[in-house]
PDB file of C-alpha atoms in Angstrom:
ATOM      1  CA  SER A   1      83.120 103.374 131.844  1.00  0.00           C
ATOM      2  CA  THR A   2      83.431 105.928 134.346  1.00  0.00           C
ATOM      3  CA  GLN A   3      86.955 107.225 135.307  1.00  0.00           C
ATOM      4  CA  SER A   4      87.638 108.663 138.799  1.00  0.00           C
ATOM      5  CA  ARG A   5      89.789 111.730 138.989  1.00  0.00           C
ATOM      6  CA  SER A   6      90.660 114.134 141.725  1.00  0.00           C
ATOM      7  CA  SER A   7      88.877 117.564 141.319  1.00  0.00           C
ATOM      8  CA  ALA A   8      92.392 119.281 140.110  1.00  0.00           C
ATOM      9  CA  ALA A   9      92.778 116.429 137.614  1.00  0.00           C
ATOM     10  CA  SER A  10      89.262 116.494 136.420  1.00  0.00           C
ATOM     11  CA  ASP A  11      89.537 120.364 135.868  1.00  0.00           C
ATOM     12  CA  VAL A  12      92.678 119.857 133.589  1.00  0.00           C
ATOM     13  CA  TYR A  13      90.635 117.237 131.581  1.00  0.00           C
ATOM     14  CA  LYS A  14      87.629 119.712 131.247  1.00  0.00           C
ATOM     15  CA  ARG A  15      90.050 122.116 129.172  1.00  0.00           C
ATOM     16  CA  GLN A  16      90.187 119.712 126.169  1.00  0.00           C
ATOM     17  CA  THR A  17      88.866 120.472 122.668  1.00  0.00           C
ATOM     18  CA  TRP A  18      87.271 117.667 121.081  1.00  0.00           C
ATOM     19  CA  VAL A  19      86.406 117.141 117.240  1.00  0.00           C
ATOM     20  CA  PHE A  20      83.642 115.161 115.614  1.00  0.00           C
ATOM     21  CA  VAL A  21      84.899 112.670 113.126  1.00  0.00           C
ATOM     22  CA  LYS A  22      84.061 109.585 110.912  1.00  0.00           C
ATOM     23  CA  ALA A  23      86.668 106.821 111.346  1.00  0.00           C
ATOM     24  CA  GLU A  24      87.860 105.433 107.799  1.00  0.00           C
ATOM     25  CA  THR A  25      89.712 102.859 109.713  1.00  0.00           C
ATOM     26  CA  ALA A  26      89.216 101.565 113.253  1.00  0.00           C
ATOM     27  CA  LEU A  27      90.887 103.852 115.555  1.00  0.00           C
ATOM     28  CA  THR A  28      92.096 102.652 119.012  1.00  0.00           C
ATOM     29  CA  ALA A  29      92.559 104.816 122.084  1.00  0.00           C
ATOM     30  CA  GLY A  30      95.928 106.820 122.075  1.00  0.00           C
ATOM     31  CA  GLN A  31      96.306 106.868 118.298  1.00  0.00           C
ATOM     32  CA  LEU A  32      97.235 110.089 116.446  1.00  0.00           C
ATOM     33  CA  ASN A  33      94.835 110.464 113.754  1.00  0.00           C
ATOM     34  CA  GLU A  34      95.103 112.298 110.301  1.00  0.00           C
ATOM     35  CA  TRP A  35      92.349 114.104 108.204  1.00  0.00           C
ATOM     36  CA  ARG A  36      91.706 111.806 104.900  1.00  0.00           C
ATOM     37  CA  PHE A  37      91.654 113.144 101.605  1.00  0.00           C
ATOM     38  CA  ALA A  38      90.137 111.531  98.252  1.00  0.00           C
ATOM     39  CA  THR A  39      89.397 112.259  94.511  1.00  0.00           C
ATOM     40  CA  LEU A  40      85.772 113.543  94.224  1.00  0.00           C
ATOM     41  CA  THR A  41      83.775 114.171  91.146  1.00  0.00           C
ATOM     42  CA  ASP A  42      82.322 117.440  90.466  1.00  0.00           C
ATOM     43  CA  ASP A  43      78.506 117.068  89.969  1.00  0.00           C
ATOM     44  CA  GLY A  44      78.434 119.766  87.595  1.00  0.00           C
ATOM     45  CA  THR A  45      81.190 118.698  85.048  1.00  0.00           C
ATOM     46  CA  GLY A  46      81.909 115.184  86.172  1.00  0.00           C
ATOM     47  CA  SER A  47      85.675 116.090  86.365  1.00  0.00           C
ATOM     48  CA  SER A  48      87.777 114.743  89.138  1.00  0.00           C
ATOM     49  CA  VAL A  49      89.199 117.151  91.706  1.00  0.00           C
ATOM     50  CA  THR A  50      92.039 115.548  93.780  1.00  0.00           C
ATOM     51  CA  GLY A  51      93.237 116.275  97.330  1.00  0.00           C
ATOM     52  CA  LYS A  52      89.848 117.606  98.631  1.00  0.00           C
ATOM     53  CA  ALA A  53      89.290 116.713 102.331  1.00  0.00           C
ATOM     54  CA  LEU A  54      86.226 114.308 103.128  1.00  0.00           C
ATOM     55  CA  ALA A  55      84.443 116.216 105.707  1.00  0.00           C
ATOM     56  CA  PHE A  56      85.106 114.822 109.166  1.00  0.00           C
ATOM     57  CA  HIS A  57      86.828 111.619 107.905  1.00  0.00           C
ATOM     58  CA  CYS A  58      90.088 110.514 109.735  1.00  0.00           C
ATOM     59  CA  GLY A  59      92.229 107.526 109.946  1.00  0.00           C
ATOM     60  CA  VAL A  60      95.425 106.568 111.905  1.00  0.00           C
ATOM     61  CA  CYS A  61      98.468 108.843 110.983  1.00  0.00           C
ATOM     62  CA  ASP A  62     100.795 107.019 108.937  1.00  0.00           C
ATOM     63  CA  ALA A  63     103.312 109.667 107.866  1.00  0.00           C
ATOM     64  CA  ASN A  64     106.364 111.311 109.488  1.00  0.00           C
ATOM     65  CA  ALA A  65     106.366 114.908 110.577  1.00  0.00           C
ATOM     66  CA  LEU A  66     102.978 115.529 109.082  1.00  0.00           C
ATOM     67  CA  ALA A  67     101.950 119.346 108.983  1.00  0.00           C
ATOM     68  CA  PRO A  68      99.746 119.910 112.115  1.00  0.00           C
ATOM     69  CA  HIS A  69      96.688 121.182 110.135  1.00  0.00           C
ATOM     70  CA  LEU A  70      96.614 117.714 108.501  1.00  0.00           C
ATOM     71  CA  ILE A  71      96.374 115.936 111.907  1.00  0.00           C
ATOM     72  CA  ALA A  72      92.727 115.416 113.034  1.00  0.00           C
ATOM     73  CA  GLY A  73      93.657 114.636 116.773  1.00  0.00           C
ATOM     74  CA  VAL A  74      94.243 111.610 119.317  1.00  0.00           C
ATOM     75  CA  SER A  75      91.422 109.171 119.885  1.00  0.00           C
ATOM     76  CA  ASP A  76      90.495 108.793 123.569  1.00  0.00           C
ATOM     77  CA  HIS A  77      88.619 105.584 122.888  1.00  0.00           C
ATOM     78  CA  ALA A  78      87.967 103.060 120.235  1.00  0.00           C
ATOM     79  CA  ILE A  79      85.924 103.883 117.233  1.00  0.00           C
ATOM     80  CA  ALA A  80      85.109 101.372 114.810  1.00  0.00           C
ATOM     81  CA  ALA A  81      85.663 101.780 111.013  1.00  0.00           C
ATOM     82  CA  GLY A  82      82.856 103.635 109.500  1.00  0.00           C
ATOM     83  CA  SER A  83      81.464 104.858 112.717  1.00  0.00           C
ATOM     84  CA  TYR A  84      81.266 108.454 114.106  1.00  0.00           C
ATOM     85  CA  GLY A  85      82.875 109.885 117.342  1.00  0.00           C
ATOM     86  CA  TRP A  86      84.954 112.467 119.172  1.00  0.00           C
ATOM     87  CA  ILE A  87      88.804 112.708 119.413  1.00  0.00           C
ATOM     88  CA  ILE A  88      90.921 115.245 121.242  1.00  0.00           C
ATOM     89  CA  LYS A  89      92.251 118.094 119.244  1.00  0.00           C
ATOM     90  CA  LYS A  90      93.689 120.314 122.021  1.00  0.00           C
ATOM     91  CA  GLY A  91      94.615 119.542 125.649  1.00  0.00           C
ATOM     92  CA  ILE A  92      96.169 116.686 127.872  1.00  0.00           C
ATOM     93  CA  CYS A  93      95.876 113.202 126.545  1.00  0.00           C
ATOM     94  CA  PHE A  94      97.466 109.876 126.486  1.00  0.00           C
ATOM     95  CA  VAL A  95      99.131 108.877 123.157  1.00  0.00           C
ATOM     96  CA  GLU A  96     101.287 106.306 121.649  1.00  0.00           C
ATOM     97  CA  ALA A  97     104.718 107.307 121.800  1.00  0.00           C
ATOM     98  CA  SER A  98     107.999 106.203 120.149  1.00  0.00           C
ATOM     99  CA  ALA A  99     111.037 105.259 122.370  1.00  0.00           C
ATOM    100  CA  ASN A 100     112.764 108.734 122.067  1.00  0.00           C
ATOM    101  CA  VAL A 101     109.875 110.542 123.834  1.00  0.00           C
ATOM    102  CA  VAL A 102     111.000 112.249 127.018  1.00  0.00           C
ATOM    103  CA  ASP A 103     109.466 114.815 129.477  1.00  0.00           C
ATOM    104  CA  GLY A 104     109.427 118.269 127.969  1.00  0.00           C
ATOM    105  CA  CYS A 105     110.431 117.653 124.415  1.00  0.00           C
ATOM    106  CA  MET A 106     108.342 118.968 121.547  1.00  0.00           C
ATOM    107  CA  LEU A 107     106.639 116.453 119.545  1.00  0.00           C
ATOM    108  CA  ASP A 108     105.462 115.626 115.865  1.00  0.00           C
ATOM    109  CA  ALA A 109     103.876 112.734 114.110  1.00  0.00           C
ATOM    110  CA  ASP A 110     105.882 109.438 113.604  1.00  0.00           C
ATOM    111  CA  GLY A 111     103.351 107.701 111.672  1.00  0.00           C
ATOM    112  CA  GLY A 112     105.595 106.514 108.940  1.00  0.00           C
ATOM    113  CA  THR A 113     107.737 104.607 111.558  1.00  0.00           C
ATOM    114  CA  ALA A 114     105.084 103.475 113.807  1.00  0.00           C
ATOM    115  CA  ALA A 115     101.519 104.354 112.951  1.00  0.00           C
ATOM    116  CA  GLY A 116      99.556 106.616 115.279  1.00  0.00           C
ATOM    117  CA  HIS A 117     102.713 107.435 117.359  1.00  0.00           C
ATOM    118  CA  VAL A 118     104.402 110.759 118.400  1.00  0.00           C
ATOM    119  CA  GLU A 119     108.207 111.438 118.543  1.00  0.00           C
ATOM    120  CA  ILE A 120     110.610 114.122 119.251  1.00  0.00           C
ATOM    121  CA  ALA A 121     109.939 116.872 116.982  1.00  0.00           C
ATOM    122  CA  ALA A 122     112.655 117.207 113.985  1.00  0.00           C
ATOM    123  CA  ALA A 123     111.733 120.613 113.172  1.00  0.00           C
ATOM    124  CA  ALA A 124     109.654 123.375 114.937  1.00  0.00           C
ATOM    125  CA  THR A 125     107.324 123.714 111.890  1.00  0.00           C
ATOM    126  CA  ASN A 126     105.645 120.478 112.570  1.00  0.00           C
ATOM    127  CA  THR A 127     105.168 120.483 116.094  1.00  0.00           C
ATOM    128  CA  ILE A 128     101.988 119.260 117.462  1.00  0.00           C
ATOM    129  CA  GLY A 129     102.604 119.608 121.204  1.00  0.00           C
ATOM    130  CA  TYR A 130     105.025 118.431 123.967  1.00  0.00           C
ATOM    131  CA  ALA A 131     105.484 115.488 126.323  1.00  0.00           C
ATOM    132  CA  LEU A 132     104.520 115.858 129.960  1.00  0.00           C
ATOM    133  CA  GLU A 133     106.302 112.700 130.935  1.00  0.00           C
ATOM    134  CA  ASP A 134     108.695 109.943 129.563  1.00  0.00           C
ATOM    135  CA  LYS A 135     107.412 107.147 127.307  1.00  0.00           C
ATOM    136  CA  ASP A 136     106.074 104.326 129.617  1.00  0.00           C
ATOM    137  CA  LYS A 137     106.100 106.342 132.883  1.00  0.00           C
ATOM    138  CA  THR A 138     102.370 105.911 133.741  1.00  0.00           C
ATOM    139  CA  VAL A 139     101.366 103.302 130.911  1.00  0.00           C
ATOM    140  CA  ALA A 140     103.663 101.207 128.873  1.00  0.00           C
ATOM    141  CA  GLU A 141     103.901 102.238 125.315  1.00  0.00           C
ATOM    142  CA  TYR A 142     102.204 105.679 125.996  1.00  0.00           C
ATOM    143  CA  ALA A 143     103.123 109.334 127.225  1.00  0.00           C
ATOM    144  CA  HIS A 144     101.026 111.869 128.703  1.00  0.00           C
ATOM    145  CA  ILE A 145     101.217 114.911 126.356  1.00  0.00           C
ATOM    146  CA  TYR A 146      99.665 118.405 125.763  1.00  0.00           C
ATOM    147  CA  LEU A 147      98.264 118.470 122.294  1.00  0.00           C
ATOM    148  CA  SER A 148      97.605 121.661 120.340  1.00  0.00           C
ATOM    149  CA  LEU A 149      96.431 121.450 116.822  1.00  0.00           C
ATOM    150  CA  PRO A 150      95.029 124.246 114.718  1.00  0.00           C
TER     151      PRO A 150
END
C-alpha cells in the first residue's frame, strides 16, 4: 500500500536503515525481533556447534532486556514464517510498547513479558533507542520510537 507523508516526514523516514531477514516465525508490523541461533553440524567432523547464528534468521523477541547486538530490528510490515523481507534496524518506526513507555524514555526489549514489545530500559547497557511519544498517543498499543541497533 502507498502511504502519503509530508515532505518533511518523508525525509525522516528516508533515514532508516533496513536489514534483510528470513522470518523463522510469522512477523507482524511493529514487532521487535531477535536474531535466531541453532545447533549446527560441522560438515568436516560431524560435531555439533551450539550457539551459531543462522544467517539472516529472526523471530519475535521473547526475552527481557536482550543485549542490543542480539536484536535484529522492528518489522514494518507482516512477513510470513519461512519468507524473506526487510526490517528496520535504525531510524524512526512504530513498535509495540508496554504500558510504562512515555515520551523521551530510553528503551529495551520487553519480550519476556510481552513478546515483540519495548519497555523503559532497566539499565543503560541494553538500550536500543528512545520513545518519541507516549504509548497509545498515535496508535493504540504502539509508540513512535527512534531505534538504533549495532
